[in-house]
One Martini backbone bead per residue (centre of mass of N, CA, C, O) as a GRO file, in nm:
protein
  196
    1MET     BB    1  13.398  10.950  17.534
    2THR     BB    2  13.143  10.859  17.759
    3ILE     BB    3  12.802  10.928  17.829
    4GLU     BB    4  12.586  10.871  18.078
    5ASN     BB    5  12.247  10.806  18.049
    6SER     BB    6  11.948  10.839  18.147
    7PRO     BB    7  11.662  10.726  18.118
    8ALA     BB    8  11.380  10.802  18.003
    9PRO     BB    9  11.099  10.886  18.112
   10LEU     BB   10  10.804  10.777  18.165
   11ARG     BB   11  10.445  10.790  18.075
   12ARG     BB   12  10.313  10.801  18.357
   13ARG     BB   13   9.987  10.761  18.509
   14GLY     BB   14   9.833  10.763  18.780
   15GLU     BB   15   9.834  10.461  18.927
   16PRO     BB   16  10.098  10.356  18.796
   17MET     BB   17  10.269  10.590  18.904
   18ARG     BB   18  10.214  10.559  19.201
   19ARG     BB   19  10.319  10.268  19.236
   20ALA     BB   20  10.608  10.319  19.134
   21VAL     BB   21  10.685  10.538  19.343
   22LEU     BB   22  10.627  10.381  19.605
   23ALA     BB   23  10.816  10.144  19.549
   24ALA     BB   24  11.075  10.312  19.518
   25THR     BB   25  11.071  10.433  19.800
   26VAL     BB   26  11.088  10.172  19.965
   27ASP     BB   27  11.348  10.065  19.835
   28LEU     BB   28  11.530  10.308  19.906
   29LEU     BB   29  11.501  10.292  20.211
   30ALA     BB   30  11.633  10.012  20.236
   31ALA     BB   31  11.908  10.095  20.084
   32GLU     BB   32  11.956  10.429  20.181
   33GLY     BB   33  11.756  10.559  20.345
   34LEU     BB   34  11.638  10.864  20.428
   35GLY     BB   35  11.871  11.041  20.300
   36GLY     BB   36  11.860  10.878  20.003
   37THR     BB   37  11.545  10.969  19.975
   38THR     BB   38  11.482  11.131  19.706
   39VAL     BB   39  11.302  11.260  19.458
   40ALA     BB   40  11.508  11.210  19.235
   41ALA     BB   41  11.560  10.909  19.300
   42VAL     BB   42  11.272  10.813  19.272
   43ALA     BB   43  11.219  10.901  18.983
   44ARG     BB   44  11.440  10.731  18.857
   45ALA     BB   45  11.343  10.451  18.968
   46ALA     BB   46  11.041  10.491  18.838
   47GLY     BB   47  11.040  10.650  18.559
   48VAL     BB   48  11.000  10.963  18.625
   49HIS     BB   49  10.920  11.274  18.676
   50GLU     BB   50  10.985  11.496  18.918
   51THR     BB   51  10.736  11.682  18.869
   52SER     BB   52  10.526  11.456  18.915
   53VAL     BB   53  10.585  11.417  19.211
   54TYR     BB   54  10.529  11.708  19.305
   55ARG     BB   55  10.240  11.731  19.196
   56ARG     BB   56  10.123  11.501  19.382
   57TRP     BB   57  10.295  11.553  19.682
   58LYS     BB   58  10.481  11.835  19.703
   59THR     BB   59  10.649  11.650  19.914
   60ARG     BB   60  10.864  11.432  20.051
   61GLU     BB   61  10.699  11.368  20.306
   62ASN     BB   62  10.437  11.285  20.168
   63LEU     BB   63  10.560  11.054  20.011
   64LEU     BB   64  10.665  10.890  20.250
   65LEU     BB   65  10.394  10.850  20.394
   66ASP     BB   66  10.251  10.706  20.164
   67ALA     BB   67  10.451  10.473  20.124
   68LEU     BB   68  10.460  10.372  20.423
   69GLY     BB   69  10.159  10.332  20.462
   70SER     BB   70  10.115  10.122  20.241
   71HIS     BB   71  10.327   9.923  20.346
   72ALA     BB   72  10.209   9.882  20.631
   73ASP     BB   73   9.930   9.778  20.547
   74ASP     BB   74  10.053   9.520  20.411
   75ALA     BB   75  10.230   9.421  20.671
   76LEU     BB   76   9.969   9.440  20.841
   77PRO     BB   77   9.745   9.288  21.015
   78ALA     BB   78   9.380   9.174  21.054
   79PRO     BB   79   9.293   9.016  21.304
   80ASP     BB   80   9.021   8.740  21.352
   81THR     BB   81   8.998   8.482  21.589
   82GLY     BB   82   8.808   8.552  21.861
   83ASP     BB   83   9.069   8.676  22.020
   84VAL     BB   84   9.186   8.957  22.153
   85ARG     BB   85   9.466   8.880  22.248
   86GLN     BB   86   9.568   8.741  21.990
   87ASP     BB   87   9.520   8.975  21.798
   88LEU     BB   88   9.709   9.179  21.943
   89VAL     BB   89   9.966   9.015  21.930
   90GLN     BB   90   9.985   8.994  21.625
   91LEU     BB   91   9.991   9.296  21.569
   92MET     BB   92  10.236   9.373  21.759
   93GLU     BB   93  10.443   9.189  21.626
   94ALA     BB   94  10.425   9.325  21.348
   95VAL     BB   95  10.504   9.607  21.443
   96ALA     BB   96  10.781   9.534  21.558
   97ASP     BB   97  10.896   9.426  21.295
   98TYR     BB   98  10.856   9.686  21.134
   99LEU     BB   99  11.028   9.878  21.318
  100ALA     BB  100  11.296   9.701  21.247
  101SER     BB  101  11.280   9.821  20.982
  102PRO     BB  102  11.367  10.062  20.764
  103GLN     BB  103  11.076  10.158  20.713
  104GLY     BB  104  10.983  10.179  21.009
  105ALA     BB  105  11.196  10.379  21.106
  106ALA     BB  106  11.117  10.603  20.909
  107LEU     BB  107  10.824  10.630  20.993
  108LEU     BB  108  10.870  10.701  21.288
  109HIS     BB  109  11.045  10.948  21.244
  110LEU     BB  110  10.850  11.106  21.061
  111GLY     BB  111  10.573  11.075  21.234
  112ALA     BB  112  10.715  11.189  21.524
  113SER     BB  113  10.799  11.465  21.421
  114PRO     BB  114  10.720  11.781  21.552
  115ASP     BB  115  10.914  11.969  21.344
  116ALA     BB  116  10.764  11.866  21.079
  117GLU     BB  117  10.594  12.077  20.894
  118ALA     BB  118  10.546  11.911  20.627
  119VAL     BB  119  10.372  11.673  20.806
  120GLU     BB  120  10.151  11.784  20.996
  121ALA     BB  121   9.886  11.745  20.821
  122GLU     BB  122   9.945  11.417  20.795
  123ARG     BB  123  10.015  11.286  21.071
  124LEU     BB  124   9.746  11.254  21.228
  125PRO     BB  125   9.580  11.095  21.017
  126TYR     BB  126   9.777  10.867  20.992
  127TRP     BB  127   9.772  10.760  21.291
  128ASP     BB  128   9.469  10.728  21.313
  129ALA     BB  129   9.442  10.502  21.100
  130ARG     BB  130   9.632  10.296  21.251
  131LEU     BB  131   9.473  10.280  21.528
  132ARG     BB  132   9.203  10.155  21.423
  133ARG     BB  133   9.292   9.861  21.416
  134GLY     BB  134   9.303   9.825  21.725
  135GLU     BB  135   9.021   9.925  21.792
  136ASP     BB  136   8.864   9.701  21.645
  137ILE     BB  137   8.963   9.472  21.824
  138VAL     BB  138   8.859   9.584  22.093
  139ARG     BB  139   8.562   9.612  22.018
  140ARG     BB  140   8.518   9.308  21.976
  141GLY     BB  141   8.590   9.231  22.269
  142VAL     BB  142   8.356   9.384  22.395
  143GLU     BB  143   8.120   9.245  22.235
  144ARG     BB  144   8.217   8.948  22.355
  145GLY     BB  145   8.311   9.002  22.673
  146GLU     BB  146   8.635   9.024  22.721
  147LEU     BB  147   8.567   9.319  22.787
  148ASP     BB  148   8.489   9.587  22.923
  149ARG     BB  149   8.229   9.802  22.835
  150ASP     BB  150   8.422  10.068  22.926
  151THR     BB  151   8.621  10.039  22.719
  152ASP     BB  152   8.879  10.219  22.550
  153PRO     BB  153   8.991  10.159  22.242
  154ARG     BB  154   9.186  10.397  22.194
  155LEU     BB  155   9.355  10.372  22.454
  156VAL     BB  156   9.457  10.090  22.404
  157ALA     BB  157   9.596  10.145  22.132
  158GLU     BB  158   9.785  10.368  22.242
  159THR     BB  159   9.926  10.197  22.457
  160LEU     BB  160  10.046   9.985  22.274
  161ALA     BB  161  10.197  10.168  22.073
  162GLY     BB  162  10.346  10.349  22.281
  163SER     BB  163  10.530  10.129  22.394
  164LEU     BB  164  10.692  10.079  22.137
  165PHE     BB  165  10.777  10.371  22.073
  166ALA     BB  166  10.926  10.422  22.338
  167ARG     BB  167  11.139  10.207  22.301
  168VAL     BB  168  11.261  10.333  22.042
  169LEU     BB  169  11.275  10.655  22.106
  170LEU     BB  170  11.362  10.670  22.426
  171THR     BB  171  11.552  10.397  22.495
  172GLY     BB  172  11.655  10.180  22.266
  173GLU     BB  173  11.535   9.926  22.310
  174PRO     BB  174  11.466   9.625  22.232
  175LEU     BB  175  11.242   9.420  22.030
  176ASP     BB  176  11.173   9.160  22.182
  177GLU     BB  177  11.082   8.861  22.232
  178GLY     BB  178  10.757   8.896  22.386
  179LEU     BB  179  10.678   9.195  22.413
  180ALA     BB  180  10.396   9.207  22.293
  181ARG     BB  181  10.264   9.018  22.500
  182ARG     BB  182  10.333   9.185  22.754
  183ILE     BB  183  10.180   9.439  22.670
  184VAL     BB  184   9.904   9.314  22.636
  185ASP     BB  185   9.874   9.194  22.918
  186LEU     BB  186   9.907   9.457  23.077
  187THR     BB  187   9.668   9.606  22.940
  188LEU     BB  188   9.427   9.390  22.968
  189ASP     BB  189   9.412   9.348  23.276
  190GLY     BB  190   9.254   9.636  23.301
  191ALA     BB  191   9.002   9.523  23.086
  192ARG     BB  192   8.858   9.334  23.245
  193PRO     BB  193   8.599   9.202  23.362
  194ARG     BB  194   8.395   9.274  23.631
  195THR     BB  195   8.336   9.103  23.930
  196GLY     BB  196   8.103   9.163  24.196
   0.00000   0.00000   0.00000
């Protein structure tokens, strides 16, 4: 009778350990979903000690937010075509595609859960950093005169993101093709410069 042993964890430290753990987390989310992505499973997949994961991230939720945030940042573009409408459509199409992925669904569930005390300290700064990408696009549109000078970049970014999140979380409606453009058009029509 043979007993299968897991390979001994590697002695990774610092940034190589962080990258291995974050990659393993994202991969496990895609394969096993949120429920199957435990700290123990991540540590095994990354080839590190479970205590190393807890030492660095303290909680599973912090680990998930870090992994999903890094993955989302890589997956989402920062378009700058010179046209605010096109930039926002590209960004929102990428956000819709991401939310339809297993990683995006986990991120939305984890980041939007108001009763997840373990992520509360990280949740608001996390979403604030993601909204800034849309704000930057809107701000450039204001500077180029494409949008009214009194346009609130943060409010526009929140409106765009909120529309997608509401579709996923509140109504369960699909994020169909063309939805991102319709949301951007609806939002920006109220932010056009006023003449006369």
